[in-house]
Short mmCIF file of C-alpha atoms and ligand atoms in Angstrom, two decimals:
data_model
loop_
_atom_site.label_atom_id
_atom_site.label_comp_id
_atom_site.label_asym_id
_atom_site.label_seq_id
_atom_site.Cartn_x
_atom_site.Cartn_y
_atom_site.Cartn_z
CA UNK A 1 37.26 35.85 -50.41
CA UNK A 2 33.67 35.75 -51.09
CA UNK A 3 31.66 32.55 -51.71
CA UNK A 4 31.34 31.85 -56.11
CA UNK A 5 28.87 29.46 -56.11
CA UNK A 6 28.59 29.04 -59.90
CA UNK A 7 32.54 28.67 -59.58
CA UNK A 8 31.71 25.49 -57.19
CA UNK A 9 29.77 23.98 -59.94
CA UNK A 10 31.90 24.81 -62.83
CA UNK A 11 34.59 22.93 -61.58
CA UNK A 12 33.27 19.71 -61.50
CA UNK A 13 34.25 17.54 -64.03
CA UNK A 14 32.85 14.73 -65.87
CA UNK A 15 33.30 11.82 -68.08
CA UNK A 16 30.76 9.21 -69.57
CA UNK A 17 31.69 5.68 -69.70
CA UNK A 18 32.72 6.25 -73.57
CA UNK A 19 34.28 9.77 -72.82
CA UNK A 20 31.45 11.40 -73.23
CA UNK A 21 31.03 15.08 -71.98
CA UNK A 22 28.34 14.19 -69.82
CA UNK A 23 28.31 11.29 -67.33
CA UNK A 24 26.40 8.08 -68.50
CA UNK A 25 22.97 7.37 -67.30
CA UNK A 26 22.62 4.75 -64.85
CA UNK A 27 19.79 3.02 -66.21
CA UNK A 28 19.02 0.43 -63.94
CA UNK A 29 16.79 -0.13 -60.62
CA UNK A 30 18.86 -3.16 -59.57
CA UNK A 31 22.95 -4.06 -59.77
CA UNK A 32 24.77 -7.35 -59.90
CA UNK A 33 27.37 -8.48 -57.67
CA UNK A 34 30.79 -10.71 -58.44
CA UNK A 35 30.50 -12.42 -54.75
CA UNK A 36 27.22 -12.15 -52.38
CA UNK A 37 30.11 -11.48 -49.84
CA UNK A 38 29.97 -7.61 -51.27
CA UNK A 39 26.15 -7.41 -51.91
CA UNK A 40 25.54 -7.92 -48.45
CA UNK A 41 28.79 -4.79 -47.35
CA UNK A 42 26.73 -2.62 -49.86
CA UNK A 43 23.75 -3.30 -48.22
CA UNK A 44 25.20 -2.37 -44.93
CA UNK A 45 27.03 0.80 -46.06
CA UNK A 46 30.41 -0.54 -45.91
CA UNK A 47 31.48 -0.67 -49.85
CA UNK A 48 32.76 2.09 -51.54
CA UNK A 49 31.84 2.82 -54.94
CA UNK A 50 28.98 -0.26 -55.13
CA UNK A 51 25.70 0.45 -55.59
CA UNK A 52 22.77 -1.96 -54.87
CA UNK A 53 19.04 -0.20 -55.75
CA UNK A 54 18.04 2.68 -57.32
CA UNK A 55 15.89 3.48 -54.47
CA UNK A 56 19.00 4.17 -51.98
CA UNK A 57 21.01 5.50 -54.69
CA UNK A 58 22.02 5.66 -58.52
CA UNK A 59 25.57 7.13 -59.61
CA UNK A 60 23.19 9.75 -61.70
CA UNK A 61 22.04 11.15 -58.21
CA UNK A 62 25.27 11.05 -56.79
CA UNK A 63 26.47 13.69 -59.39
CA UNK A 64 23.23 16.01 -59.31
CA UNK A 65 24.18 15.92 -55.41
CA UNK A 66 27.80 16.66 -55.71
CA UNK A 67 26.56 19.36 -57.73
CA UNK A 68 24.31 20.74 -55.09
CA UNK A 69 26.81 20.87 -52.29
CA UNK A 70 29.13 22.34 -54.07
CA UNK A 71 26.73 24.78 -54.61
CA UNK A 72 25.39 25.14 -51.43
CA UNK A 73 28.60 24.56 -49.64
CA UNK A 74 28.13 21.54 -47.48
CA UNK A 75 29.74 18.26 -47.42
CA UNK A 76 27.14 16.13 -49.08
CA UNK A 77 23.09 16.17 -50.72
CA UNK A 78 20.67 13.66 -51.06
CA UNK A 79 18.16 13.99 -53.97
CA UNK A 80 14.57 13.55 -53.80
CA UNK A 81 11.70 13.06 -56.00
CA UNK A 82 10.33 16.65 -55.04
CA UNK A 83 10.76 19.47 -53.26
CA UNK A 84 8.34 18.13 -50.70
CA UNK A 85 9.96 15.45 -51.17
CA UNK A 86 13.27 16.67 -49.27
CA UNK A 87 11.26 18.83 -46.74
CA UNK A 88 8.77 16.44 -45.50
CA UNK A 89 11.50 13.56 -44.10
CA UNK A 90 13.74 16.62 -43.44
CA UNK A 91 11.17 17.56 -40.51
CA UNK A 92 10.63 14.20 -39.73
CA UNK A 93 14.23 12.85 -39.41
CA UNK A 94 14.50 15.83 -36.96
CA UNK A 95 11.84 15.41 -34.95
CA UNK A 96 10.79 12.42 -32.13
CA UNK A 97 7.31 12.55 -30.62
CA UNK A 98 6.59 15.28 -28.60
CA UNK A 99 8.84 17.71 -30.03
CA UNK A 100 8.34 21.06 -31.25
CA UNK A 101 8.84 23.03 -34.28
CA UNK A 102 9.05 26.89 -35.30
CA UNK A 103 8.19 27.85 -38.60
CA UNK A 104 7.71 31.12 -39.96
CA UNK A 105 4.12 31.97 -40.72
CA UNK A 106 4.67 32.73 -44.35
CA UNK A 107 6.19 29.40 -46.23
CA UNK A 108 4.97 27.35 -49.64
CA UNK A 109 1.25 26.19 -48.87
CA UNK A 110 2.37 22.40 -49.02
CA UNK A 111 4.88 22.85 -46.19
CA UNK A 112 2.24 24.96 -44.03
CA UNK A 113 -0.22 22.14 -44.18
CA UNK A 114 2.30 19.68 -43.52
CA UNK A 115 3.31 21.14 -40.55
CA UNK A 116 0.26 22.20 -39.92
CA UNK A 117 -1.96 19.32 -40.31
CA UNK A 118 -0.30 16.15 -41.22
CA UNK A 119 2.74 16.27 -38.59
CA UNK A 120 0.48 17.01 -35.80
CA UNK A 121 -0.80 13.62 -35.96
CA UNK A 122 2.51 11.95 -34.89
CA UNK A 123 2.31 14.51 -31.82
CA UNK A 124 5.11 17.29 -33.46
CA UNK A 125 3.65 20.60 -32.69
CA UNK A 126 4.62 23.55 -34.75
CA UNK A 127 4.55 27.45 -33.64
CA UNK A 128 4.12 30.05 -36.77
CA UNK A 129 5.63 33.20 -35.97
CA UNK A 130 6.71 36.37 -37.84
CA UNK A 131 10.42 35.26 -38.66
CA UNK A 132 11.51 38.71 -39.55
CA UNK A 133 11.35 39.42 -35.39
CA UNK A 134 14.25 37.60 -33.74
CA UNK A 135 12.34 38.14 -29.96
CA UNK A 136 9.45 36.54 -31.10
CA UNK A 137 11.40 33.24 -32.67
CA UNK A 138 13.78 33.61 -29.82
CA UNK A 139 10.32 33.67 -27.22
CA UNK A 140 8.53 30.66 -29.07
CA UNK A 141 11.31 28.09 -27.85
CA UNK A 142 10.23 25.45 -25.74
CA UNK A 143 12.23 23.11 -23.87
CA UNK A 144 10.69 20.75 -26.70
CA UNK A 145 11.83 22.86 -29.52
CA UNK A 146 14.19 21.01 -32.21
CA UNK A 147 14.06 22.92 -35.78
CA UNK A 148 13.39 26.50 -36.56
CA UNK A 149 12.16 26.12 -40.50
CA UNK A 150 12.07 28.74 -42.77
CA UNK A 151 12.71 29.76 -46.60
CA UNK A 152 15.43 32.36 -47.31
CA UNK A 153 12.76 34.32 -49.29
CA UNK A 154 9.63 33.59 -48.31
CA UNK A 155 6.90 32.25 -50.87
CA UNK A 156 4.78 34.09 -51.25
CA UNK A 157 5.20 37.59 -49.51
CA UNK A 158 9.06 37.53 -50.49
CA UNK A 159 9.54 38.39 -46.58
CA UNK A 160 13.93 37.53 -45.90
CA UNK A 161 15.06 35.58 -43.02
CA UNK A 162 17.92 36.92 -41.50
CA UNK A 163 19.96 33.65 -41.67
CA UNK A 164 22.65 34.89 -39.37
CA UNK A 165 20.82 35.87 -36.41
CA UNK A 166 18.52 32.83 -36.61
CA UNK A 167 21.55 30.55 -36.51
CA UNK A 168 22.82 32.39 -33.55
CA UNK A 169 19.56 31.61 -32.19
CA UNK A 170 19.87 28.09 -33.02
CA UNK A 171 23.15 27.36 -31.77
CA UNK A 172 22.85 28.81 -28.58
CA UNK A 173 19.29 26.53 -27.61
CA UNK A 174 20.79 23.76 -29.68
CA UNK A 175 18.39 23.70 -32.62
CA UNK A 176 18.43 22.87 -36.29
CA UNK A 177 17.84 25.26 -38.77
CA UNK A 178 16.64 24.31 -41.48
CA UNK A 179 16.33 26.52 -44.43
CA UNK A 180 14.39 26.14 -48.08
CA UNK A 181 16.22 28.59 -50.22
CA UNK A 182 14.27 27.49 -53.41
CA UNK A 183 13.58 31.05 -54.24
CA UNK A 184 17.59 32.46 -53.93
CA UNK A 185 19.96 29.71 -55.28
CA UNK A 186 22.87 31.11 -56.03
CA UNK A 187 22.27 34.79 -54.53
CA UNK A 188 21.96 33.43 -50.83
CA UNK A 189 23.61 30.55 -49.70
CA UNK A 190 22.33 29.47 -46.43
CA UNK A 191 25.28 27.06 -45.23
CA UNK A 192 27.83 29.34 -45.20
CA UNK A 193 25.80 31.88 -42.96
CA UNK A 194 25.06 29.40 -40.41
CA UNK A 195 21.61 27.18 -41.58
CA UNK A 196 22.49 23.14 -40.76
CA UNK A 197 20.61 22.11 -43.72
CA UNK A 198 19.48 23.60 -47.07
CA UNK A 199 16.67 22.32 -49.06
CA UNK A 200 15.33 23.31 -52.38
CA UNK A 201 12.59 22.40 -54.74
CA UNK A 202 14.62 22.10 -57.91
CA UNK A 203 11.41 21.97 -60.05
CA UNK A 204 11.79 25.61 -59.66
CA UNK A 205 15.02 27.87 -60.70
CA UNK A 206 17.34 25.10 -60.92
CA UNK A 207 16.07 22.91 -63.24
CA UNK A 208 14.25 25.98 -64.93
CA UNK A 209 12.72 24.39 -67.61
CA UNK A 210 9.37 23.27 -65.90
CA UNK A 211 9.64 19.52 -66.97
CA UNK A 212 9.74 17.71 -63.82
CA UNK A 213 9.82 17.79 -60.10
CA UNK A 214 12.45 17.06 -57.75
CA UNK A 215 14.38 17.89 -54.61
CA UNK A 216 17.44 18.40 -52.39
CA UNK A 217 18.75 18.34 -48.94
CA UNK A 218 21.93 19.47 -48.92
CA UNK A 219 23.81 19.33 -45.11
CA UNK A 220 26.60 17.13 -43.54
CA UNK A 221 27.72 13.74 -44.70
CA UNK A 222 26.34 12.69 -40.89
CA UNK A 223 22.75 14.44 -41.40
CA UNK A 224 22.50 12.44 -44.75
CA UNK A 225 23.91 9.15 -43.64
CA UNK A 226 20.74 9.33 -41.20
CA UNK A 227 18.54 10.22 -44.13
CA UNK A 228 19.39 7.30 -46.15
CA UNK A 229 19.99 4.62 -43.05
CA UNK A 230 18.26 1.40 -44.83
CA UNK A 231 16.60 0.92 -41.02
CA UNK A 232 15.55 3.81 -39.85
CA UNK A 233 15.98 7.09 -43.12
CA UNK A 234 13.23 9.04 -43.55
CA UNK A 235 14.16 9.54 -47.02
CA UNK A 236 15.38 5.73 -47.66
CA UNK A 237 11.86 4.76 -46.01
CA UNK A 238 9.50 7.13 -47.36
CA UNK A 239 10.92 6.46 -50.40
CA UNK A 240 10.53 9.62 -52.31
CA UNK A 241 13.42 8.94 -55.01
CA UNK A 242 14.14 10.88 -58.05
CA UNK A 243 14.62 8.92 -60.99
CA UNK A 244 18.54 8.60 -62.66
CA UNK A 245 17.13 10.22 -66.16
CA UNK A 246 15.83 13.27 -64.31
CA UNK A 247 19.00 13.42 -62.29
CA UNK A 248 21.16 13.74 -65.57
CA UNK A 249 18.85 16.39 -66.99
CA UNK A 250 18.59 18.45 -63.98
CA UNK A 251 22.88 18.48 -63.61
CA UNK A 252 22.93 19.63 -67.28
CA UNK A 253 20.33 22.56 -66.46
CA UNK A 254 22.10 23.38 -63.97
CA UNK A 255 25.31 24.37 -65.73
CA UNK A 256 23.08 27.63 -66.74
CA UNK A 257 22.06 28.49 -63.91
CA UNK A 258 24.46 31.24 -63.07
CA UNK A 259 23.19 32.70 -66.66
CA UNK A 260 19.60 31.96 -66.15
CA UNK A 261 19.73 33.89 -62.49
CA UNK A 262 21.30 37.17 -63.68
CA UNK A 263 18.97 37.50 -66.52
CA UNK A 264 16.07 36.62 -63.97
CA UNK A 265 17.32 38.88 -61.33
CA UNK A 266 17.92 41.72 -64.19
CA UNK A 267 14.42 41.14 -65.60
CA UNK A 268 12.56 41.38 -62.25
CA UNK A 269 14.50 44.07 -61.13
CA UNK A 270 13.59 46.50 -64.10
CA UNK A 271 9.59 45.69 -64.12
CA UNK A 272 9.90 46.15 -60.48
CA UNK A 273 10.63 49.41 -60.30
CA UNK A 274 8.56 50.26 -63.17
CA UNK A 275 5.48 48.92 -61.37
CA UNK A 276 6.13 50.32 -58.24
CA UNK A 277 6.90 53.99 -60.37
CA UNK A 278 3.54 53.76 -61.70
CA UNK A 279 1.93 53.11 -57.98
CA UNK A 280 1.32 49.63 -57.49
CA UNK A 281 2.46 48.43 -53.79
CA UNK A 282 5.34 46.32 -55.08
CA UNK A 283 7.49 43.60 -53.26
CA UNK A 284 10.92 42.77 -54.53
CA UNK A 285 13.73 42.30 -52.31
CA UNK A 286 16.21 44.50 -54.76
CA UNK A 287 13.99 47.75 -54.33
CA UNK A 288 14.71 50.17 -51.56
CA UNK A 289 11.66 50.42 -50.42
CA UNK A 290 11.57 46.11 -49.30
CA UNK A 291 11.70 46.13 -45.62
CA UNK A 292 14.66 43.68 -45.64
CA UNK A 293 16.32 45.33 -48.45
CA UNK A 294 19.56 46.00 -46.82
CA UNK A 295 19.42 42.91 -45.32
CA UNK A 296 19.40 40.54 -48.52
CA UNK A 297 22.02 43.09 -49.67
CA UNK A 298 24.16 41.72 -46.66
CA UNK A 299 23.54 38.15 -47.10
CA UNK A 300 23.58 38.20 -50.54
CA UNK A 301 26.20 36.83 -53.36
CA UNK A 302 25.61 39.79 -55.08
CA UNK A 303 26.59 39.20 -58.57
CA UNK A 304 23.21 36.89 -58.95
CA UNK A 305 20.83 39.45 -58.02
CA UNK A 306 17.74 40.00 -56.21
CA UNK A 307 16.11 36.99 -57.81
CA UNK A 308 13.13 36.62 -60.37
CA UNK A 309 10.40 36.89 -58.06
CA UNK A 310 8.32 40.08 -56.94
CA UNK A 311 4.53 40.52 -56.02
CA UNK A 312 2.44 43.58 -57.01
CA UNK A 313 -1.47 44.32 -55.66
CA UNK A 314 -3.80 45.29 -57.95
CA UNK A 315 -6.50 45.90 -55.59
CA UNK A 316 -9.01 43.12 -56.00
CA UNK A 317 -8.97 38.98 -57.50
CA UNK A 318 -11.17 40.45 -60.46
CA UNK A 319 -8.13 42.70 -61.54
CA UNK A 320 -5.79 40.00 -60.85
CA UNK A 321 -7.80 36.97 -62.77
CA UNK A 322 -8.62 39.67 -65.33
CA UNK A 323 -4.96 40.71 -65.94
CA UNK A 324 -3.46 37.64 -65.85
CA UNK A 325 -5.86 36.16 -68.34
CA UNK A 326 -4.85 39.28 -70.50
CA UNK A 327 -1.06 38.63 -69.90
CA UNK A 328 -1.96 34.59 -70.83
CA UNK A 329 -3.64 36.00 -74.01
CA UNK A 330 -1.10 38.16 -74.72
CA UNK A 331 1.55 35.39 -74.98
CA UNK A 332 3.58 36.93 -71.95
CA UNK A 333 3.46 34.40 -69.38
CA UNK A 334 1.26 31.39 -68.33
CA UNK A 335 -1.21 32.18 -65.91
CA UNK A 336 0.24 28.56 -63.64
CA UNK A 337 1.86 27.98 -60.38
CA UNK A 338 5.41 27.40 -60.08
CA UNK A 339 8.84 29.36 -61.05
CA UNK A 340 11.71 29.23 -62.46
CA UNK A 341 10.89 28.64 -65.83
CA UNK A 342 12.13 30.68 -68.86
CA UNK A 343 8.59 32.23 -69.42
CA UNK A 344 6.69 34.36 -66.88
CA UNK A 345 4.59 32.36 -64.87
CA UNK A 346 1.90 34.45 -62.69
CA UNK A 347 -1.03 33.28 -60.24
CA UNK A 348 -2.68 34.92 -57.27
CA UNK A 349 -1.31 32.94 -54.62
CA UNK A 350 -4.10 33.28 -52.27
CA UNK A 351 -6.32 31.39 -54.34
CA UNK A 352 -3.73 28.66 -55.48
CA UNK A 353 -0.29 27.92 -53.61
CA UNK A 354 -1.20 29.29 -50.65
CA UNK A 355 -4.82 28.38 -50.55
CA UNK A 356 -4.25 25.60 -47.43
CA UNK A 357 -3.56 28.80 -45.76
CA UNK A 358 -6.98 29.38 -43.62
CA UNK A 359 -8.62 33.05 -45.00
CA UNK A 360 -8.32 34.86 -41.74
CA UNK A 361 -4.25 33.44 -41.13
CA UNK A 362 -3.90 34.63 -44.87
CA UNK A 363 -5.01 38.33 -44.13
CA UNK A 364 -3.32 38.54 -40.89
CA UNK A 365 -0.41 37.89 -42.57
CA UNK A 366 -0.70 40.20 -45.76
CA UNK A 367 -1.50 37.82 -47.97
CA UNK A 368 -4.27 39.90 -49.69
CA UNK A 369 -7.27 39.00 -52.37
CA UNK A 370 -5.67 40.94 -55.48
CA UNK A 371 -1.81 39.99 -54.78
CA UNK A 372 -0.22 38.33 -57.94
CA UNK A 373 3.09 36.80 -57.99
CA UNK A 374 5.05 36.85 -60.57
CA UNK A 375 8.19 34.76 -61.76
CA UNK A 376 9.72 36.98 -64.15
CA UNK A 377 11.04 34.80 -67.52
CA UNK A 378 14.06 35.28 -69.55
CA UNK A 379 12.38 37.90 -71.78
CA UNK A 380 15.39 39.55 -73.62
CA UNK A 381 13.91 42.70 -74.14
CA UNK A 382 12.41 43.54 -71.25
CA UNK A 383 11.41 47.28 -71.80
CA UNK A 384 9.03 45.70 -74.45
CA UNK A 385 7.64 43.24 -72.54
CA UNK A 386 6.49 45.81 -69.48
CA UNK A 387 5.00 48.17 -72.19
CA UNK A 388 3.18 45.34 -73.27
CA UNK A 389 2.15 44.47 -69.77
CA UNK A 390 1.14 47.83 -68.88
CA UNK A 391 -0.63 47.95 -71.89
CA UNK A 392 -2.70 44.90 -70.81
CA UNK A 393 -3.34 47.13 -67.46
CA UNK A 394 -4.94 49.63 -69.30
CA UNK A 395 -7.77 47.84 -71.17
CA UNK A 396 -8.37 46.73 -68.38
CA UNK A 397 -8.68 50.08 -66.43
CA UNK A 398 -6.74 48.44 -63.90
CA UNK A 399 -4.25 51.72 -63.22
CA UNK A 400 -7.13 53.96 -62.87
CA UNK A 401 -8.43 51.34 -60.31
CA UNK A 402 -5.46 52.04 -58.31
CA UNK A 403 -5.88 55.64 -58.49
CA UNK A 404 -9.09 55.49 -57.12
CA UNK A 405 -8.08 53.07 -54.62
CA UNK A 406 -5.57 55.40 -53.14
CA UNK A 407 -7.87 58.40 -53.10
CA UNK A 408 -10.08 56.22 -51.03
CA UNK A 409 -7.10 55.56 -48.87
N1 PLP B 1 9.44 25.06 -51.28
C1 PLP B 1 9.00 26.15 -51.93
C2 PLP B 1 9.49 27.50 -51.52
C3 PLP B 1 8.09 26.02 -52.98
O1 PLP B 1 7.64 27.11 -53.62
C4 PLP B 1 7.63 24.72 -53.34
C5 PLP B 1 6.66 24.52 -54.42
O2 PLP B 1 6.07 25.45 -54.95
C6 PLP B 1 8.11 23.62 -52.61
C7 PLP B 1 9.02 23.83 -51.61
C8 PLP B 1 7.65 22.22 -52.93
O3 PLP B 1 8.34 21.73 -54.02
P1 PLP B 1 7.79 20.56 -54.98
O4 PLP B 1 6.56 21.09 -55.64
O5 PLP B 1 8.94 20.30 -55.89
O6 PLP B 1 7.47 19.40 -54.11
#
């Protein structure tokens, strides 16, 4: 039987301390103890049930957790503060002095200058290679080589690991893999095709209402006992918590997400293929033409969908700052970073998220001057809402552009 996600969630069940549908808050940094005999067991991990401070954990992030591995399908999840957040200690649980670390070249801006040049300075070296090519991840290894690190879909080129093969990889030079599927939750789910531990930003599709920031690492009950060890946890020490109130709206978000997804994936789909009908070189992983198109298909939960993200060109940054101002002014989408949210959000990613991303590394790897990204919103009617953006395209003369561009090409 196939992996049902949303099924995984549904079935957790609930009560607040008065019966209420929804757990109670724990509102509270610190906790009292009956004898200072079981303060000090809490403090070493050995009672059940107890909790201490806020900072190593609240019953509030407990339940958001649950409700990520479930998800996810691993034992246990530890939430953060952000998606960073659960990436950065991630790496740096991993990863001793000396070590090594493959990435693939196209991942979220903050990550790539993490690994790029903030890790560096403990001595932790990281390769960036095309992750799509199994040879070339398989030829980066060193014998100093502990994580291969990518994202499921990449951000922003929407380029698809093949989660399978890279495991096989993994397991066979002993490596973690480490995957941030913050673009695909529900449609891919990482753990069950062989990724050690799965992280998402849940400021993004999860929480989908673009209120707050926060994280997850979801992997094995050992991985995250090491995460939260009070002497030596990169996520107990760095001390990137997420706060109990955010916890308890970020579970109840996430009862829709299943709902939110298809409607995302739908939506995206639809002006995806009308985009790419009309000319524009179009990335979505749910149209034929996606290089990896039959490979999402075969990693995919497909009931979810391709997901609520696609890129078009239009050419040059004028065209895209023009049109997206339009779009803003228009009152279909925010021209702002992010995703997930119920609106369209849309920015050109080389001059925003992926700006830490040096010019030259950005056009080797296709990230090109008039590439917008969009995060396609909940829009009901949809039909209307691409007549209304290609309507913005032509006051702007931004389809004849593309004509001409082609001729020229
Ligand atoms: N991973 C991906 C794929 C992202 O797109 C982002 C943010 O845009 C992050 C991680 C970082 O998440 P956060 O902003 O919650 O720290």
């Amino acid at each position: 039987m196939s992996f049902k996600p949303a099924n995984k969630i549904q079935d957790l069940q609930y009560f607040g301390e008065f019966g209420g549908v929804n757990p109670s808050i724990s509102d509270s940094s610190t906790y009292t103890f009956l004898s200072a005999k079981t303060m000090f067991d809490t403090f070493e991990g050995n009672a059940d049930g107890c909790y201490l401070y806020s900072r190593h954990t609240t019953p509030s992030n407990l339940y958001l957790g649950e409700a990520l591995a479930a998800m996810e399908g691993t034992e246990i999840a530890n939430v953060s503060a952000s998606g960073m957040g659960a990436i950065t200690p991630v790496l740096l649980q991993l990863c001793d002095a000396g070590d090594h670390i493959i990435s693939s070249r196209t991942i979220y801006g903050g990550t790539y200058a993490f690994l790029k040049n903030f890790i560096p300075r403990l001595n932790i070296e990281t390769s960036f290679v095309d992750i799509t090519k199994l040879d070339i991840v398989e030829a980066a290894i060193t014998k100093h080589t502990k994580v291969l690190y990518c994202e499921s879909v990449s951000n922003p080129l929407l380029e698809i690991a093949d989660i399978k093969g890279l495991s096989k990889i993994a397991k066979k030079h002993n490596l973690k893999l480490v995957i941030d599927n913050t673009f695909s939750p529900l449609s891919i789910s990482p753990a069950k095709l062989g990724a050690d531990v799965v992280i998402h930003s849940l400021t993004k599709f999860i929480n989908g209402s673009s209120d707050t920031v926060g994280g997850v690492v979801c992997g094995t009950q050992e991985f995250i006992n090491d995460l939260r060890n009070v002497n030596d946890g990169a996520s107990m020490l760095l001390g990137s918590t997420m706060d109990s109130l955010r916890a308890a709206s970020i579970l109840k978000n996430m009862r829709t997400l299943h709902i939110r997804m298809k409607q995302h994936s739908k939506n995206a789909m639809y002006i995806a293929k009308q985009f790419e009908a009309i000319g524009f070189k179009t990335v979505y992983p749910g149209l034929a033409s996606h290089p990896s198109h039959e490979l999402f298909k075969s990693m995919m939960n497909s009931e979810y969908g391709f997901g609520g993200m696609f890129t078009i060109d239009v050419g040059s940054l004028d065209n895209a700052n023009a049109l997206m101002e339009l779009m803003q002014h228009n009152n279909l989408g925010y021209l702002a970073v992010s995703l997930g949210f119920y609106k369209t959000l849309f920015s050109a990613p080389g001059s925003s998220t992926s700006s830490e991303i040096p010019e030259e590394e950005q056009k080797e790897m296709g990230l090109s001057d008039g590439l917008i990204r969009f995060s396609i919103g909940l829009d009901d009617d949809i039909e209307r809402t691409y007549k209304m953006m290609r309507k913005c395209m032509e006051d702007l003369n931004i389809l004849e552009t593309k004509d001409r561009l082609q001729e020229i090409m």
